[in-house]
Coordinates of C-alpha atoms in Angstrom, one line a residue:
X244 CA -0.5 -0.3 0.4
X245 CA 1.3 3.2 -1.1
X246 CA 2.5 5.4 1.9
X247 CA -0.8 8.0 2.8
X248 CA -0.3 11.1 4.8
X249 CA -1.9 11.6 7.8
X250 CA -4.1 15.1 7.0
X251 CA -6.9 16.9 8.5
X252 CA -7.4 18.1 5.0
X253 CA -10.3 16.8 3.5
X254 CA -9.8 16.4 -1.0
X255 CA -12.7 17.5 -2.8
X256 CA -14.4 14.3 -3.6
X257 CA -14.4 13.9 0.3
X258 CA -15.8 17.1 0.4
X259 CA -18.7 17.2 -1.2
X260 CA -19.3 13.5 -0.2
X261 CA -19.6 14.8 3.4
X262 CA -21.8 17.9 2.4
X263 CA -23.9 15.6 0.3
X264 CA -24.8 13.5 3.2
X265 CA -24.9 15.8 5.9
X266 CA -27.8 17.2 3.0
X267 CA -30.1 14.2 3.1
X268 CA -29.2 14.0 6.4
X269 CA -31.4 17.4 7.7
X270 CA -33.8 17.1 4.8
X271 CA -34.6 14.0 4.9
X272 CA -33.5 12.2 8.6
X273 CA -34.1 14.5 11.1
X274 CA -38.1 15.9 10.0
X275 CA -38.8 11.7 10.2
X276 CA -36.7 11.5 13.9
X277 CA -39.4 12.0 16.5
X278 CA -41.9 9.7 14.6
X279 CA -39.4 6.5 14.4
X280 CA -38.6 7.5 17.8
X281 CA -42.1 6.5 19.3
X282 CA -42.6 4.4 16.4
X283 CA -39.4 1.5 17.6
X284 CA -40.6 0.6 14.3
X285 CA -38.2 0.2 11.5
X286 CA -38.5 3.2 9.5
X287 CA -37.8 1.1 5.9
X288 CA -39.2 4.6 3.9
X289 CA -36.2 6.6 5.0
X290 CA -34.7 3.1 4.0
X291 CA -36.0 4.3 0.5
X292 CA -35.0 7.3 -0.2
X293 CA -31.6 6.1 0.8
X294 CA -32.1 3.8 -1.5
X295 CA -32.8 5.5 -4.5
X296 CA -30.1 8.3 -3.7
X297 CA -27.1 5.5 -4.2
X298 CA -26.8 6.0 0.2
X299 CA -28.4 2.4 1.4
X300 CA -26.1 -0.2 -0.9
X301 CA -22.4 -1.4 -0.9
X302 CA -21.0 -0.2 -3.9
X303 CA -21.2 3.5 -1.5
X304 CA -20.4 1.8 1.8
X305 CA -17.4 0.6 -0.3
X306 CA -16.3 3.9 -2.0
X307 CA -15.9 4.8 1.7
X308 CA -13.9 1.8 2.8
X309 CA -11.7 2.5 0.8
X310 CA -10.4 5.7 0.4
X311 CA -6.4 5.2 1.2
X312 CA -6.7 8.6 3.7
X313 CA -9.2 6.4 6.1
X314 CA -12.0 9.6 6.8
X315 CA -14.7 8.4 4.2
X316 CA -16.4 5.6 7.1
X317 CA -15.7 8.1 10.6
X318 CA -17.5 11.6 7.5
X319 CA -20.5 8.8 6.4
X320 CA -20.9 7.4 10.5
X321 CA -20.1 11.3 11.8
X322 CA -23.5 12.9 9.3
X323 CA -26.0 10.0 9.2
X324 CA -25.5 10.4 13.4
X325 CA -26.2 13.9 13.7
X326 CA -29.4 13.5 11.5
X327 CA -29.8 11.0 13.9
X328 CA -28.7 7.8 15.6
X329 CA -31.5 5.1 16.0
X330 CA -33.0 6.1 11.6
X331 CA -29.3 6.4 11.0
X332 CA -28.0 3.1 12.7
X333 CA -30.9 1.8 10.3
X334 CA -29.7 3.0 7.7
X335 CA -26.0 1.5 8.8
X336 CA -26.5 -1.7 10.3
X337 CA -26.9 -4.0 7.1
X338 CA -23.5 -2.7 6.2
X339 CA -22.6 -5.4 10.3
X340 CA -23.6 -8.1 7.6
X341 CA -22.4 -7.5 4.3
X342 CA -18.8 -6.7 5.4
X343 CA -18.7 -10.1 7.6
X344 CA -19.0 -11.7 3.9
X345 CA -16.4 -8.8 2.3
X346 CA -13.5 -10.5 5.2
X347 CA -14.8 -14.2 5.9
X348 CA -16.6 -15.3 1.8
X349 CA -15.4 -15.7 -0.9
X350 CA -15.1 -14.2 -4.1
X351 CA -18.4 -16.2 -5.0
X352 CA -20.2 -15.8 -1.2
X353 CA -19.5 -12.3 -1.5
X354 CA -21.3 -12.2 -5.4
X355 CA -24.1 -14.1 -4.6
X356 CA -24.7 -13.2 -0.9
X357 CA -24.6 -9.1 -0.9
X358 CA -26.4 -7.9 -3.2
X359 CA -30.2 -10.0 -1.5
X360 CA -28.8 -8.4 1.6
X361 CA -29.9 -4.8 0.1
X362 CA -31.9 -5.3 -1.9
X363 CA -33.5 -1.8 -3.9
X364 CA -34.9 0.8 -4.4
X365 CA -38.3 -0.9 -5.2
X366 CA -37.7 -3.4 -2.5
X367 CA -35.4 -2.1 0.2
X368 CA -33.7 -5.7 2.3
X369 CA -32.6 -5.8 5.3
X370 CA -29.6 -8.4 7.2
X371 CA -28.3 -8.9 10.6
X372 CA -25.3 -9.9 11.8
X373 CA -25.4 -12.1 14.7
X374 CA -22.2 -12.3 17.0
X375 CA -23.6 -11.3 21.1
X376 CA -25.5 -14.0 23.3
X377 CA -26.7 -13.5 26.5
X378 CA -24.1 -14.9 28.7
X379 CA -21.0 -14.4 26.7
X380 CA -21.8 -10.1 26.4
X381 CA -18.2 -8.8 25.5
X382 CA -16.0 -12.0 26.7
X383 CA -17.1 -13.5 22.5
X384 CA -14.1 -16.2 24.0
X385 CA -17.2 -17.6 26.0
X386 CA -20.3 -18.0 22.6
X387 CA -22.9 -21.0 22.9
X388 CA -23.9 -21.3 19.7
X389 CA -22.4 -24.2 18.1
X390 CA -21.8 -25.0 14.6
X391 CA -21.9 -28.5 13.1
X392 CA -20.9 -30.4 10.3
X393 CA -22.1 -33.1 9.2
X394 CA -20.3 -34.6 7.1
X395 CA -23.1 -37.2 4.6
X396 CA -25.6 -33.8 3.5
X397 CA -22.8 -31.8 3.1
X398 CA -24.8 -28.9 5.9
X399 CA -23.9 -27.3 9.2
X400 CA -26.6 -27.4 12.5
X401 CA -26.9 -24.5 14.1
X402 CA -28.2 -24.2 17.7
X403 CA -28.2 -21.5 20.1
X404 CA -29.3 -17.9 21.2
X405 CA -27.9 -15.1 19.4
X406 CA -29.1 -11.1 21.2
X407 CA -28.7 -7.8 20.9
X408 CA -29.4 -8.4 17.0
X409 CA -29.8 -5.2 14.2
X410 CA -32.3 -6.3 12.8
X411 CA -32.7 -10.1 13.8
X412 CA -35.2 -11.9 13.1
X413 CA -36.6 -9.2 10.2
X414 CA -33.8 -9.7 8.0
X415 CA -33.3 -12.0 5.0
X416 CA -29.7 -12.6 5.1
X417 CA -28.6 -13.2 8.2
X418 CA -24.7 -14.0 9.5
X419 CA -23.4 -16.1 12.6
X420 CA -20.8 -16.6 14.2
X421 CA -20.7 -20.1 16.0
X422 CA -18.5 -22.7 17.9
X423 CA -17.0 -24.6 15.8
X424 CA -14.0 -26.4 18.7
X425 CA -14.6 -24.7 21.5
X426 CA -11.8 -24.8 23.1
X427 CA -9.3 -22.5 20.6
X428 CA -11.3 -20.1 22.2
X429 CA -12.7 -16.7 19.5
X430 CA -10.1 -18.7 16.7
X431 CA -12.0 -21.9 17.0
X432 CA -15.2 -19.7 15.9
X433 CA -16.4 -19.6 11.9
X434 CA -19.6 -17.4 9.6
X435 CA -22.3 -18.7 8.8
X436 CA -24.8 -17.4 5.8
X437 CA -28.0 -18.2 6.3
X438 CA -30.4 -17.5 3.2
X439 CA -34.1 -16.3 3.8
X440 CA -36.6 -18.4 5.3
X441 CA -34.5 -20.8 6.6
X442 CA -36.5 -23.4 8.9
X443 CA -35.4 -23.1 12.9
X444 CA -34.3 -19.6 13.1
X445 CA -36.8 -16.8 15.0
X446 CA -36.7 -13.5 16.3
X447 CA -37.6 -13.9 20.5
X448 CA -37.5 -11.0 22.4
X449 CA -37.5 -7.9 20.7
X450 CA -35.7 -4.9 23.0
X451 CA -38.4 -1.4 24.1
X452 CA -35.0 0.4 24.5
X453 CA -34.0 3.4 25.8
X454 CA -33.2 4.8 22.2
X455 CA -32.0 4.1 18.9
X456 CA -35.4 3.6 19.0
X457 CA -35.4 3.5 15.1
X458 CA -33.6 0.4 14.6
X459 CA -34.9 -3.4 15.3
X460 CA -32.8 -4.7 18.2
X461 CA -33.6 -8.4 18.8
X462 CA -33.0 -12.3 19.6
X463 CA -32.2 -14.4 16.9
X464 CA -32.9 -18.8 18.1
X465 CA -31.8 -21.5 16.7
X466 CA -33.1 -25.2 17.4
X467 CA -31.5 -27.0 14.5
X468 CA -30.5 -24.8 11.8
X469 CA -29.0 -26.4 8.6
X470 CA -27.6 -24.8 5.8
X471 CA -26.0 -25.8 3.4
X472 CA -21.8 -27.0 3.2
X473 CA -21.1 -23.4 0.9
X474 CA -22.9 -21.1 3.9
X475 CA -20.2 -21.9 5.8
X476 CA -18.1 -18.6 4.9
X477 CA -14.4 -18.9 3.2
X478 CA -15.3 -22.7 3.2
X479 CA -14.6 -25.6 4.9
X480 CA -11.3 -26.0 2.9
X481 CA -10.0 -22.7 4.8
X482 CA -11.6 -22.8 8.6
X483 CA -9.8 -27.1 8.7
X484 CA -6.6 -25.4 7.9
X485 CA -6.9 -22.3 10.2
X486 CA -8.4 -24.2 13.2
X487 CA -5.4 -26.1 12.2
X488 CA -2.9 -23.4 12.8
X489 CA -4.4 -22.3 16.0
X490 CA -4.3 -25.6 17.2
X491 CA -0.6 -25.7 16.5
X492 CA 0.0 -22.2 17.9
X493 CA -1.7 -23.5 20.6
X494 CA 0.2 -26.3 21.9
X495 CA 3.2 -24.4 21.1
X496 CA 2.0 -21.4 23.9
X497 CA 0.5 -18.7 21.3
X498 CA -3.0 -18.5 23.1
X499 CA -2.2 -14.9 23.6
X500 CA -0.5 -14.0 20.2
X501 CA -4.4 -15.1 18.9
X502 CA -6.3 -13.0 21.3
X503 CA -4.0 -10.4 20.7
X504 CA -4.5 -10.6 16.1
X505 CA -8.0 -10.7 17.2
X506 CA -7.9 -7.9 20.0
X507 CA -6.1 -5.9 16.3
X508 CA -9.1 -6.7 14.4
X509 CA -11.4 -4.9 17.3
X510 CA -9.3 -1.8 17.3
X511 CA -9.4 -1.4 13.5
X512 CA -13.0 -1.0 13.3
X513 CA -14.5 1.7 16.5
X514 CA -13.2 4.2 15.6
X515 CA -16.8 4.1 13.7
X516 CA -18.5 3.4 16.8
X517 CA -16.7 6.6 17.5
X518 CA -16.9 8.3 14.4
X519 CA -21.1 7.9 15.6
X520 CA -20.4 8.9 18.8
X521 CA -19.0 12.7 18.2
X522 CA -22.4 12.4 15.8
X523 CA -24.2 12.8 18.3
X524 CA -22.6 14.3 20.3
X525 CA -21.7 17.8 17.7
X526 CA -25.6 17.7 16.5
X527 CA -26.5 18.5 20.5
X528 CA -23.4 21.2 20.9
X529 CA -25.2 22.2 18.2
X530 CA -28.9 22.9 19.6
X531 CA -27.9 23.9 22.4
X532 CA -25.0 26.6 20.9
X533 CA -28.2 27.9 19.0
X534 CA -30.6 28.0 22.1
X535 CA -28.0 29.6 24.0
X536 CA -28.1 32.6 21.2
X537 CA -31.1 33.3 21.5
X538 CA -32.9 32.0 24.4
X539 CA -32.9 35.0 26.5
X540 CA -33.4 36.0 30.7
X541 CA -32.3 39.4 32.8
X542 CA -32.5 41.4 29.0
X543 CA -29.6 39.2 26.9
X544 CA -28.7 36.1 25.4
X545 CA -28.3 33.9 28.1
X546 CA -24.2 33.3 26.3
X547 CA -23.2 35.5 27.1
X548 CA -24.0 34.1 30.9
X549 CA -20.2 33.1 32.0
X550 CA -21.6 30.0 33.3
X551 CA -23.0 28.4 30.0
X552 CA -20.9 30.2 27.6
X553 CA -17.5 28.0 29.7
X554 CA -20.3 24.6 29.4
X555 CA -20.4 25.1 25.3
X556 CA -16.6 25.8 25.1
X557 CA -16.0 22.7 27.0
X558 CA -18.5 21.2 24.9
X559 CA -16.9 22.4 21.6
X560 CA -13.6 20.8 22.4
X561 CA -14.7 17.9 23.2
X562 CA -16.5 16.9 20.7
X563 CA -13.1 18.4 17.9
X564 CA -10.9 16.1 20.2
X565 CA -12.6 12.9 19.9
X566 CA -13.0 13.8 16.8
X567 CA -8.8 13.6 16.5
X568 CA -8.5 10.4 18.4
X569 CA -10.8 8.7 15.5
X570 CA -9.4 10.2 12.6
X571 CA -5.8 8.8 13.5
X572 CA -6.5 6.0 14.5
X573 CA -9.5 5.1 11.4
X574 CA -6.0 6.5 9.5
X575 CA -3.5 4.3 11.0
X576 CA -6.2 1.4 10.5
X577 CA -5.9 1.5 7.0
X578 CA -2.4 2.3 7.4
X579 CA -1.8 -0.9 8.4
X580 CA 0.1 0.9 11.6
X581 CA -0.1 -1.2 14.1
X582 CA -2.2 0.1 17.1
X583 CA 0.8 0.2 20.1
X584 CA -1.6 2.3 23.2
X585 CA -4.4 0.9 21.2
X586 CA -5.7 4.2 19.4
X587 CA -8.9 1.9 18.4
X588 CA -10.3 2.1 22.0
X589 CA -8.9 5.4 22.8
X590 CA -11.2 6.7 20.3
X591 CA -13.6 5.3 21.2
X592 CA -14.0 4.7 25.2
X593 CA -12.9 9.4 24.5
X594 CA -16.1 9.5 22.2
X595 CA -18.5 7.9 23.5
X596 CA -18.2 9.1 26.3
X597 CA -18.1 12.9 24.8
X598 CA -21.3 12.2 23.6
X599 CA -22.4 10.9 27.1
X600 CA -21.5 14.2 28.5
X601 CA -22.4 17.3 25.7
X602 CA -25.8 15.2 25.5
X603 CA -25.8 15.7 29.0
X604 CA -25.2 19.5 29.0
X605 CA -26.7 20.5 26.0
X606 CA -30.2 19.0 28.4
X607 CA -28.5 21.7 31.1
X608 CA -28.5 24.8 29.0
X609 CA -31.7 23.8 27.9
X610 CA -33.8 23.4 31.3
X611 CA -36.2 22.4 31.2
X612 CA -37.1 22.8 27.3
X613 CA -33.7 19.9 27.0
X614 CA -36.1 17.3 29.6
X615 CA -38.7 17.2 27.2
X616 CA -39.5 15.5 23.7
X617 CA -39.5 19.3 21.4
X618 CA -36.7 19.5 21.9
X619 CA -34.1 16.6 20.3
X620 CA -32.2 16.8 23.2
X621 CA -33.3 14.8 25.5
X622 CA -33.3 12.0 22.0
X623 CA -29.3 12.7 21.6
X624 CA -29.2 12.3 25.3
X625 CA -31.3 8.3 25.5
X626 CA -29.1 7.5 22.1
X627 CA -26.6 8.2 23.1
X628 CA -26.0 6.1 26.4
X629 CA -25.3 2.8 23.5
X630 CA -22.5 5.0 22.6
X631 CA -20.0 3.7 26.4
X632 CA -21.8 0.2 26.1
X633 CA -21.5 -1.7 22.3
X634 CA -19.0 -3.1 20.3
X635 CA -17.6 -2.7 24.3
X636 CA -17.8 -1.4 26.8
X637 CA -16.0 1.5 27.8
X638 CA -14.6 0.0 30.8
X639 CA -13.4 -3.1 28.2
X640 CA -11.9 0.3 26.0
X641 CA -9.8 0.9 29.8
X642 CA -9.4 -2.4 30.0
X643 CA -7.3 -3.2 26.9
X644 CA -6.1 0.3 27.1
X645 CA -4.2 -0.3 30.5
X646 CA -2.9 -3.6 29.6
X647 CA -1.0 -2.1 26.1
X648 CA 0.5 0.5 28.7
X649 CA 1.7 -2.7 31.0
X650 CA 2.5 -4.5 28.4
X651 CA 0.5 -7.3 30.0
X652 CA -1.7 -9.6 27.7
X653 CA -5.0 -8.7 27.2
X654 CA -7.5 -11.1 28.0

């Protein structure tokens, strides 16, 4: 890969995409945000509008993912989540499953399944990535969902329960991570395509959430789900080779190297979540700033009060600092630089905590109005709570950072 210098200047193409995304977020997402938050349903009309302009498509996200500066994905996430976190997650949620196939699948699998995940503007589809489990949480090595190979029929049989699955149960295509060799922990996992209408897959509990309500989140129950052998992402030969290498490394005491390799993957993906948090925090800050400029008390705008002005100064500083951490980590990931100090976790940790703090400060600046649903900061504050939970809690991020700094193994 050619050397790419880190820069804070977006090029003309990036600026054009950013402005296009911002326009969609302002004109389509924001006006519908309160309605779909109340309905707690997938905003299918918004997805259809996004599909019509090419925003809800693999082609668009692939272009951003392969941006050599690393800023395509964080820029996209920030603008969409600036519009509304719940609707934005409905738009980008299918991408989780698509990336799972792109990262592990063969060319034939990619060509077969990824187009089915999105559908088209006339028949929009969604897909689900199913990894988390009720009793595992951040401990991915404790996954209980099993996949057993039936050699006579060349089928895999999946059993288990997944939770916190975005689009779980309503998706056409589900990508399910399951253990094929529990003794190898996370290195004994494999990913499987579960095609539409496969018997044995059902939606469990649909969660009624504190925030991001326009994004469907549910359990996915797998009861003797049989999928053809070709639904194993990457194929069985590749899996057998990987398992053999993992067993040999484990035998030679290379378990920590295996865990650290898996952690590197997480480090590269966490800045995208940080960018989501930056978008929500920035949105809340902008609402509070505008309110402070126009709301008058004692004959003058409340921004003239030092107590309010200083809060806004802190909010803006935190948002910009979070963005810089996200951009740095994203650039490091795309250019193949080593995360020596868990910079990916740093970006997610700081951005997540910033979103919670800034949205709370926005409510405080708006006073009683901020506590009502007549103003969006109440919803933004509820949405912000998720960033310090999903894709690894803030406590897990601190643990990863601390262990990296101390030289202790990451477990």
